[in-house]
């Protein structure tokens, strides 16, 4: 518990947008995104709820700002000419950030459009591909192929985070290949990201597979133009 002197010092700190967002991120980390509300955040900051609206217009703007705050924690681009190494390192930095804030992937996906920090990050990543020699055409397709992996998480076909157990015999007989895959899969049980298949080894496997493929296409002079 903070001392009376610490509490008084906190109250003297002027409320601003950065402080509001920092407190919102910390609250979501501690309690989960579903527990976050403007009223709960106001209590955390020891202000009346109306004081928050001077800095964020509504809950959606708060979530936009939280997404930007999290993306802002991703390492900046490193120097170098090996675009594959640079992209891989930055994406794994993004993943470490998402692991620190497991609610953030859901918030980023829920935005109706990319926020300023997300746009700046994606622009920077596209710039790394272009600086590596990839054409604008190939970079466009690379960004689509990477999808959410650019931000450190993958979107699974379905949630596989349910507790593991023997497959239902009837379902196994009807879908033998799915049952076979489920029986051989091994995942990180303590992964904080949603979806049991988004563990570190599978994420890096897919990332390396994509980067290797992009390198091959670039070396082949790939273009999306089709010969008629």
PDB file of C-alpha atoms in Angstrom:
ATOM      1  CA  UNK A   1       0.000   0.000   0.000  1.00  0.00           C
ATOM      2  CA  UNK A   2       1.348   3.471  -0.818  1.00  0.00           C
ATOM      3  CA  UNK A   3       2.158   5.727   2.125  1.00  0.00           C
ATOM      4  CA  UNK A   4       0.201   8.918   2.709  1.00  0.00           C
ATOM      5  CA  UNK A   5       3.169  10.897   1.392  1.00  0.00           C
ATOM      6  CA  UNK A   6       3.327   8.751  -1.786  1.00  0.00           C
ATOM      7  CA  UNK A   7      -0.425   9.098  -2.300  1.00  0.00           C
ATOM      8  CA  UNK A   8      -0.206  12.858  -1.923  1.00  0.00           C
ATOM      9  CA  UNK A   9       2.664  12.976  -4.440  1.00  0.00           C
ATOM     10  CA  UNK A  10       0.632  10.885  -6.928  1.00  0.00           C
ATOM     11  CA  UNK A  11      -2.327  13.231  -6.602  1.00  0.00           C
ATOM     12  CA  UNK A  12      -0.047  16.197  -7.365  1.00  0.00           C
ATOM     13  CA  UNK A  13       1.039  14.643 -10.680  1.00  0.00           C
ATOM     14  CA  UNK A  14      -1.096  16.369 -13.325  1.00  0.00           C
ATOM     15  CA  UNK A  15      -3.379  14.103 -15.293  1.00  0.00           C
ATOM     16  CA  UNK A  16      -2.489  13.896 -18.969  1.00  0.00           C
ATOM     17  CA  UNK A  17      -3.087  11.536 -21.848  1.00  0.00           C
ATOM     18  CA  UNK A  18       0.178   9.662 -21.360  1.00  0.00           C
ATOM     19  CA  UNK A  19      -0.554   9.016 -17.698  1.00  0.00           C
ATOM     20  CA  UNK A  20      -4.096   7.862 -18.499  1.00  0.00           C
ATOM     21  CA  UNK A  21      -2.860   5.409 -21.136  1.00  0.00           C
ATOM     22  CA  UNK A  22      -0.032   4.130 -18.949  1.00  0.00           C
ATOM     23  CA  UNK A  23      -2.482   3.455 -16.124  1.00  0.00           C
ATOM     24  CA  UNK A  24      -4.948   1.775 -18.507  1.00  0.00           C
ATOM     25  CA  UNK A  25      -2.248  -0.563 -19.850  1.00  0.00           C
ATOM     26  CA  UNK A  26      -1.135  -1.455 -16.321  1.00  0.00           C
ATOM     27  CA  UNK A  27      -4.741  -2.082 -15.271  1.00  0.00           C
ATOM     28  CA  UNK A  28      -5.391  -4.338 -18.285  1.00  0.00           C
ATOM     29  CA  UNK A  29      -2.171  -6.228 -17.530  1.00  0.00           C
ATOM     30  CA  UNK A  30      -3.277  -6.789 -13.953  1.00  0.00           C
ATOM     31  CA  UNK A  31      -6.979  -7.524 -14.375  1.00  0.00           C
ATOM     32  CA  UNK A  32      -7.566  -8.329 -18.059  1.00  0.00           C
ATOM     33  CA  UNK A  33      -9.108  -6.194 -20.761  1.00  0.00           C
ATOM     34  CA  UNK A  34     -12.683  -7.219 -19.922  1.00  0.00           C
ATOM     35  CA  UNK A  35     -12.355  -5.686 -16.451  1.00  0.00           C
ATOM     36  CA  UNK A  36     -11.225  -2.337 -17.847  1.00  0.00           C
ATOM     37  CA  UNK A  37     -13.778   0.461 -17.721  1.00  0.00           C
ATOM     38  CA  UNK A  38     -13.577   4.225 -17.575  1.00  0.00           C
ATOM     39  CA  UNK A  39     -14.967   4.143 -14.027  1.00  0.00           C
ATOM     40  CA  UNK A  40     -12.437   1.532 -12.892  1.00  0.00           C
ATOM     41  CA  UNK A  41      -9.603   3.479 -14.509  1.00  0.00           C
ATOM     42  CA  UNK A  42     -10.750   6.679 -12.801  1.00  0.00           C
ATOM     43  CA  UNK A  43     -10.673   4.886  -9.463  1.00  0.00           C
ATOM     44  CA  UNK A  44      -7.155   3.677 -10.201  1.00  0.00           C
ATOM     45  CA  UNK A  45      -6.049   7.243 -10.918  1.00  0.00           C
ATOM     46  CA  UNK A  46      -8.051   8.620  -7.986  1.00  0.00           C
ATOM     47  CA  UNK A  47      -9.996  11.047 -10.155  1.00  0.00           C
ATOM     48  CA  UNK A  48     -13.630  11.448 -11.104  1.00  0.00           C
ATOM     49  CA  UNK A  49     -14.569   9.651 -14.368  1.00  0.00           C
ATOM     50  CA  UNK A  50     -15.310  12.950 -16.124  1.00  0.00           C
ATOM     51  CA  UNK A  51     -11.653  13.954 -15.711  1.00  0.00           C
ATOM     52  CA  UNK A  52     -10.646  11.151 -18.095  1.00  0.00           C
ATOM     53  CA  UNK A  53     -12.764  12.524 -20.927  1.00  0.00           C
ATOM     54  CA  UNK A  54     -10.500  15.572 -21.207  1.00  0.00           C
ATOM     55  CA  UNK A  55      -7.803  13.206 -22.464  1.00  0.00           C
ATOM     56  CA  UNK A  56      -9.729  10.365 -24.178  1.00  0.00           C
ATOM     57  CA  UNK A  57     -13.129  11.004 -25.712  1.00  0.00           C
ATOM     58  CA  UNK A  58     -14.538   7.557 -24.996  1.00  0.00           C
ATOM     59  CA  UNK A  59     -13.669   3.909 -24.373  1.00  0.00           C
ATOM     60  CA  UNK A  60     -12.830   3.270 -28.033  1.00  0.00           C
ATOM     61  CA  UNK A  61     -10.350   6.142 -28.104  1.00  0.00           C
ATOM     62  CA  UNK A  62      -8.846   4.767 -24.901  1.00  0.00           C
ATOM     63  CA  UNK A  63      -8.374   1.373 -26.550  1.00  0.00           C
ATOM     64  CA  UNK A  64      -6.838   3.030 -29.617  1.00  0.00           C
ATOM     65  CA  UNK A  65      -4.356   4.786 -27.375  1.00  0.00           C
ATOM     66  CA  UNK A  66      -3.576   1.597 -25.468  1.00  0.00           C
ATOM     67  CA  UNK A  67      -2.857  -0.230 -28.724  1.00  0.00           C
ATOM     68  CA  UNK A  68      -0.505   2.557 -29.751  1.00  0.00           C
ATOM     69  CA  UNK A  69       1.202   2.532 -26.357  1.00  0.00           C
ATOM     70  CA  UNK A  70       1.898  -1.187 -26.631  1.00  0.00           C
ATOM     71  CA  UNK A  71       3.132  -0.999 -30.238  1.00  0.00           C
ATOM     72  CA  UNK A  72       5.395   1.839 -29.134  1.00  0.00           C
ATOM     73  CA  UNK A  73       7.277  -0.659 -26.948  1.00  0.00           C
ATOM     74  CA  UNK A  74       8.496  -2.638 -29.987  1.00  0.00           C
ATOM     75  CA  UNK A  75      12.201  -2.212 -30.668  1.00  0.00           C
ATOM     76  CA  UNK A  76      13.002   0.402 -33.330  1.00  0.00           C
ATOM     77  CA  UNK A  77      14.551  -0.752 -36.613  1.00  0.00           C
ATOM     78  CA  UNK A  78      18.157  -1.872 -36.245  1.00  0.00           C
ATOM     79  CA  UNK A  79      20.911  -0.869 -38.627  1.00  0.00           C
ATOM     80  CA  UNK A  80      22.070  -3.319 -41.263  1.00  0.00           C
ATOM     81  CA  UNK A  81      21.520  -4.581 -44.777  1.00  0.00           C
ATOM     82  CA  UNK A  82      20.290  -8.124 -44.107  1.00  0.00           C
ATOM     83  CA  UNK A  83      16.571  -7.423 -44.396  1.00  0.00           C
ATOM     84  CA  UNK A  84      15.568 -10.964 -43.424  1.00  0.00           C
ATOM     85  CA  UNK A  85      17.521 -10.791 -40.156  1.00  0.00           C
ATOM     86  CA  UNK A  86      16.232  -7.287 -39.405  1.00  0.00           C
ATOM     87  CA  UNK A  87      12.597  -8.225 -40.044  1.00  0.00           C
ATOM     88  CA  UNK A  88      12.861 -11.411 -38.004  1.00  0.00           C
ATOM     89  CA  UNK A  89      14.409  -9.609 -35.023  1.00  0.00           C
ATOM     90  CA  UNK A  90      11.795  -6.875 -35.027  1.00  0.00           C
ATOM     91  CA  UNK A  91       8.872  -9.275 -35.313  1.00  0.00           C
ATOM     92  CA  UNK A  92      10.221 -11.317 -32.400  1.00  0.00           C
ATOM     93  CA  UNK A  93      10.524  -8.050 -30.450  1.00  0.00           C
ATOM     94  CA  UNK A  94       6.847  -7.416 -31.245  1.00  0.00           C
ATOM     95  CA  UNK A  95       6.039 -10.887 -29.970  1.00  0.00           C
ATOM     96  CA  UNK A  96       7.859 -10.269 -26.683  1.00  0.00           C
ATOM     97  CA  UNK A  97       5.793  -7.102 -26.252  1.00  0.00           C
ATOM     98  CA  UNK A  98       2.567  -9.006 -26.932  1.00  0.00           C
ATOM     99  CA  UNK A  99       3.569 -11.651 -24.389  1.00  0.00           C
ATOM    100  CA  UNK A 100       3.975  -8.881 -21.796  1.00  0.00           C
ATOM    101  CA  UNK A 101       0.501  -7.583 -22.665  1.00  0.00           C
ATOM    102  CA  UNK A 102      -1.546 -10.691 -23.646  1.00  0.00           C
ATOM    103  CA  UNK A 103      -4.749  -8.652 -24.051  1.00  0.00           C
ATOM    104  CA  UNK A 104      -3.204  -6.398 -26.700  1.00  0.00           C
ATOM    105  CA  UNK A 105      -3.603  -8.749 -29.677  1.00  0.00           C
ATOM    106  CA  UNK A 106      -7.346  -8.808 -29.118  1.00  0.00           C
ATOM    107  CA  UNK A 107      -7.496  -5.007 -28.871  1.00  0.00           C
ATOM    108  CA  UNK A 108      -5.402  -4.503 -32.000  1.00  0.00           C
ATOM    109  CA  UNK A 109      -7.643  -6.902 -33.942  1.00  0.00           C
ATOM    110  CA  UNK A 110     -10.772  -5.109 -32.714  1.00  0.00           C
ATOM    111  CA  UNK A 111      -9.792  -1.686 -34.094  1.00  0.00           C
ATOM    112  CA  UNK A 112     -11.805  -0.592 -37.126  1.00  0.00           C
ATOM    113  CA  UNK A 113      -8.631   0.746 -38.734  1.00  0.00           C
ATOM    114  CA  UNK A 114      -4.924   0.891 -37.970  1.00  0.00           C
ATOM    115  CA  UNK A 115      -3.989   3.398 -35.281  1.00  0.00           C
ATOM    116  CA  UNK A 116      -1.147   5.918 -35.856  1.00  0.00           C
ATOM    117  CA  UNK A 117       1.517   3.849 -34.073  1.00  0.00           C
ATOM    118  CA  UNK A 118       0.457   0.691 -35.904  1.00  0.00           C
ATOM    119  CA  UNK A 119       0.562   2.548 -39.236  1.00  0.00           C
ATOM    120  CA  UNK A 120       4.023   3.904 -38.434  1.00  0.00           C
ATOM    121  CA  UNK A 121       5.238   0.418 -37.485  1.00  0.00           C
ATOM    122  CA  UNK A 122       3.847  -1.164 -40.657  1.00  0.00           C
ATOM    123  CA  UNK A 123       5.285   1.650 -42.766  1.00  0.00           C
ATOM    124  CA  UNK A 124       8.676   1.060 -41.177  1.00  0.00           C
ATOM    125  CA  UNK A 125       8.464  -2.691 -41.828  1.00  0.00           C
ATOM    126  CA  UNK A 126       7.513  -2.077 -45.461  1.00  0.00           C
ATOM    127  CA  UNK A 127      10.489   0.254 -45.670  1.00  0.00           C
ATOM    128  CA  UNK A 128      12.790  -2.516 -44.444  1.00  0.00           C
ATOM    129  CA  UNK A 129      11.562  -4.838 -47.187  1.00  0.00           C
ATOM    130  CA  UNK A 130      12.007  -2.119 -49.810  1.00  0.00           C
ATOM    131  CA  UNK A 131      15.481  -1.204 -48.537  1.00  0.00           C
ATOM    132  CA  UNK A 132      16.355  -4.901 -48.828  1.00  0.00           C
ATOM    133  CA  UNK A 133      15.632  -4.736 -52.536  1.00  0.00           C
ATOM    134  CA  UNK A 134      12.133  -6.212 -52.663  1.00  0.00           C
ATOM    135  CA  UNK A 135       9.918  -4.541 -55.226  1.00  0.00           C
ATOM    136  CA  UNK A 136       6.853  -2.588 -54.139  1.00  0.00           C
ATOM    137  CA  UNK A 137       4.776  -5.304 -55.815  1.00  0.00           C
ATOM    138  CA  UNK A 138       6.395  -8.128 -53.822  1.00  0.00           C
ATOM    139  CA  UNK A 139       6.386  -6.077 -50.597  1.00  0.00           C
ATOM    140  CA  UNK A 140       2.630  -5.528 -50.990  1.00  0.00           C
ATOM    141  CA  UNK A 141       2.063  -9.288 -51.178  1.00  0.00           C
ATOM    142  CA  UNK A 142       4.570  -9.988 -48.390  1.00  0.00           C
ATOM    143  CA  UNK A 143       2.686  -7.675 -46.012  1.00  0.00           C
ATOM    144  CA  UNK A 144      -0.582  -9.464 -46.788  1.00  0.00           C
ATOM    145  CA  UNK A 145       0.999 -12.892 -46.362  1.00  0.00           C
ATOM    146  CA  UNK A 146       2.534 -11.937 -43.015  1.00  0.00           C
ATOM    147  CA  UNK A 147      -0.697 -10.483 -41.676  1.00  0.00           C
ATOM    148  CA  UNK A 148      -0.829 -10.288 -37.888  1.00  0.00           C
ATOM    149  CA  UNK A 149       2.570 -12.016 -37.625  1.00  0.00           C
ATOM    150  CA  UNK A 150       4.108  -8.632 -38.377  1.00  0.00           C
ATOM    151  CA  UNK A 151       2.797  -7.593 -34.954  1.00  0.00           C
ATOM    152  CA  UNK A 152       3.920 -10.731 -33.160  1.00  0.00           C
ATOM    153  CA  UNK A 153       0.845 -12.962 -33.129  1.00  0.00           C
ATOM    154  CA  UNK A 154      -0.966 -15.295 -35.475  1.00  0.00           C
ATOM    155  CA  UNK A 155      -4.651 -15.679 -36.184  1.00  0.00           C
ATOM    156  CA  UNK A 156      -5.595 -19.347 -35.879  1.00  0.00           C
ATOM    157  CA  UNK A 157      -8.332 -21.136 -37.788  1.00  0.00           C
ATOM    158  CA  UNK A 158      -9.955 -22.044 -34.478  1.00  0.00           C
ATOM    159  CA  UNK A 159      -9.177 -21.962 -30.770  1.00  0.00           C
ATOM    160  CA  UNK A 160      -7.135 -24.988 -29.710  1.00  0.00           C
ATOM    161  CA  UNK A 161      -6.559 -23.820 -26.154  1.00  0.00           C
ATOM    162  CA  UNK A 162      -8.989 -26.321 -24.619  1.00  0.00           C
ATOM    163  CA  UNK A 163      -7.427 -28.912 -22.279  1.00  0.00           C
ATOM    164  CA  UNK A 164      -5.821 -31.791 -24.154  1.00  0.00           C
ATOM    165  CA  UNK A 165      -7.334 -35.248 -23.915  1.00  0.00           C
ATOM    166  CA  UNK A 166      -8.059 -38.364 -25.918  1.00  0.00           C
ATOM    167  CA  UNK A 167     -10.022 -37.604 -29.094  1.00  0.00           C
ATOM    168  CA  UNK A 168     -13.660 -38.523 -29.273  1.00  0.00           C
ATOM    169  CA  UNK A 169     -13.734 -41.914 -31.089  1.00  0.00           C
ATOM    170  CA  UNK A 170     -16.671 -40.930 -33.287  1.00  0.00           C
ATOM    171  CA  UNK A 171     -15.071 -37.645 -34.319  1.00  0.00           C
ATOM    172  CA  UNK A 172     -11.721 -39.363 -34.849  1.00  0.00           C
ATOM    173  CA  UNK A 173     -13.347 -41.859 -37.192  1.00  0.00           C
ATOM    174  CA  UNK A 174     -15.071 -39.087 -39.123  1.00  0.00           C
ATOM    175  CA  UNK A 175     -12.030 -36.780 -39.282  1.00  0.00           C
ATOM    176  CA  UNK A 176      -9.027 -39.109 -39.049  1.00  0.00           C
ATOM    177  CA  UNK A 177      -6.382 -36.655 -40.245  1.00  0.00           C
ATOM    178  CA  UNK A 178      -7.452 -33.907 -37.829  1.00  0.00           C
ATOM    179  CA  UNK A 179      -7.407 -36.472 -35.006  1.00  0.00           C
ATOM    180  CA  UNK A 180      -3.926 -37.572 -36.056  1.00  0.00           C
ATOM    181  CA  UNK A 181      -2.625 -34.000 -36.021  1.00  0.00           C
ATOM    182  CA  UNK A 182      -4.222 -33.314 -32.648  1.00  0.00           C
ATOM    183  CA  UNK A 183      -2.613 -36.434 -31.177  1.00  0.00           C
ATOM    184  CA  UNK A 184       0.886 -35.451 -32.332  1.00  0.00           C
ATOM    185  CA  UNK A 185       0.711 -31.741 -31.468  1.00  0.00           C
ATOM    186  CA  UNK A 186       2.647 -30.380 -28.510  1.00  0.00           C
ATOM    187  CA  UNK A 187       2.093 -26.798 -27.403  1.00  0.00           C
ATOM    188  CA  UNK A 188       3.159 -24.355 -24.743  1.00  0.00           C
ATOM    189  CA  UNK A 189       0.551 -24.875 -22.050  1.00  0.00           C
ATOM    190  CA  UNK A 190       1.405 -21.581 -20.347  1.00  0.00           C
ATOM    191  CA  UNK A 191       1.323 -19.398 -23.458  1.00  0.00           C
ATOM    192  CA  UNK A 192      -0.564 -16.195 -22.534  1.00  0.00           C
ATOM    193  CA  UNK A 193      -1.663 -15.541 -26.104  1.00  0.00           C
ATOM    194  CA  UNK A 194      -5.105 -16.755 -27.215  1.00  0.00           C
ATOM    195  CA  UNK A 195      -5.243 -19.969 -29.197  1.00  0.00           C
ATOM    196  CA  UNK A 196      -3.188 -22.964 -28.121  1.00  0.00           C
ATOM    197  CA  UNK A 197      -1.365 -23.210 -31.454  1.00  0.00           C
ATOM    198  CA  UNK A 198       0.235 -19.786 -31.214  1.00  0.00           C
ATOM    199  CA  UNK A 199       3.243 -20.932 -29.225  1.00  0.00           C
ATOM    200  CA  UNK A 200       6.816 -19.802 -29.731  1.00  0.00           C
ATOM    201  CA  UNK A 201       8.084 -22.762 -31.754  1.00  0.00           C
ATOM    202  CA  UNK A 202       5.167 -22.727 -34.192  1.00  0.00           C
ATOM    203  CA  UNK A 203       5.292 -18.946 -34.504  1.00  0.00           C
ATOM    204  CA  UNK A 204       8.997 -19.001 -35.381  1.00  0.00           C
ATOM    205  CA  UNK A 205       8.504 -21.981 -37.719  1.00  0.00           C
ATOM    206  CA  UNK A 206       5.897 -20.079 -39.746  1.00  0.00           C
ATOM    207  CA  UNK A 207       7.916 -16.860 -39.624  1.00  0.00           C
ATOM    208  CA  UNK A 208      11.089 -18.530 -40.918  1.00  0.00           C
ATOM    209  CA  UNK A 209       9.128 -20.392 -43.577  1.00  0.00           C
ATOM    210  CA  UNK A 210       7.627 -17.164 -44.866  1.00  0.00           C
ATOM    211  CA  UNK A 211      10.898 -15.229 -44.799  1.00  0.00           C
ATOM    212  CA  UNK A 212      12.689 -18.016 -46.674  1.00  0.00           C
ATOM    213  CA  UNK A 213       9.935 -18.061 -49.267  1.00  0.00           C
ATOM    214  CA  UNK A 214      10.071 -14.289 -49.708  1.00  0.00           C
ATOM    215  CA  UNK A 215      13.844 -14.475 -50.210  1.00  0.00           C
ATOM    216  CA  UNK A 216      13.393 -17.117 -52.908  1.00  0.00           C
ATOM    217  CA  UNK A 217      10.730 -15.077 -54.709  1.00  0.00           C
ATOM    218  CA  UNK A 218      12.892 -11.980 -54.584  1.00  0.00           C
ATOM    219  CA  UNK A 219      15.866 -13.886 -56.044  1.00  0.00           C
ATOM    220  CA  UNK A 220      13.626 -15.155 -58.840  1.00  0.00           C
ATOM    221  CA  UNK A 221      12.475 -11.646 -59.740  1.00  0.00           C
ATOM    222  CA  UNK A 222       8.871 -12.513 -58.866  1.00  0.00           C
ATOM    223  CA  UNK A 223       6.084 -10.217 -60.054  1.00  0.00           C
ATOM    224  CA  UNK A 224       2.341 -10.394 -59.652  1.00  0.00           C
ATOM    225  CA  UNK A 225       1.818  -9.611 -63.347  1.00  0.00           C
ATOM    226  CA  UNK A 226       0.557 -12.647 -65.174  1.00  0.00           C
ATOM    227  CA  UNK A 227       1.526 -13.482 -68.702  1.00  0.00           C
ATOM    228  CA  UNK A 228      -1.529 -13.561 -70.941  1.00  0.00           C
TER     229      UNK A 228
END
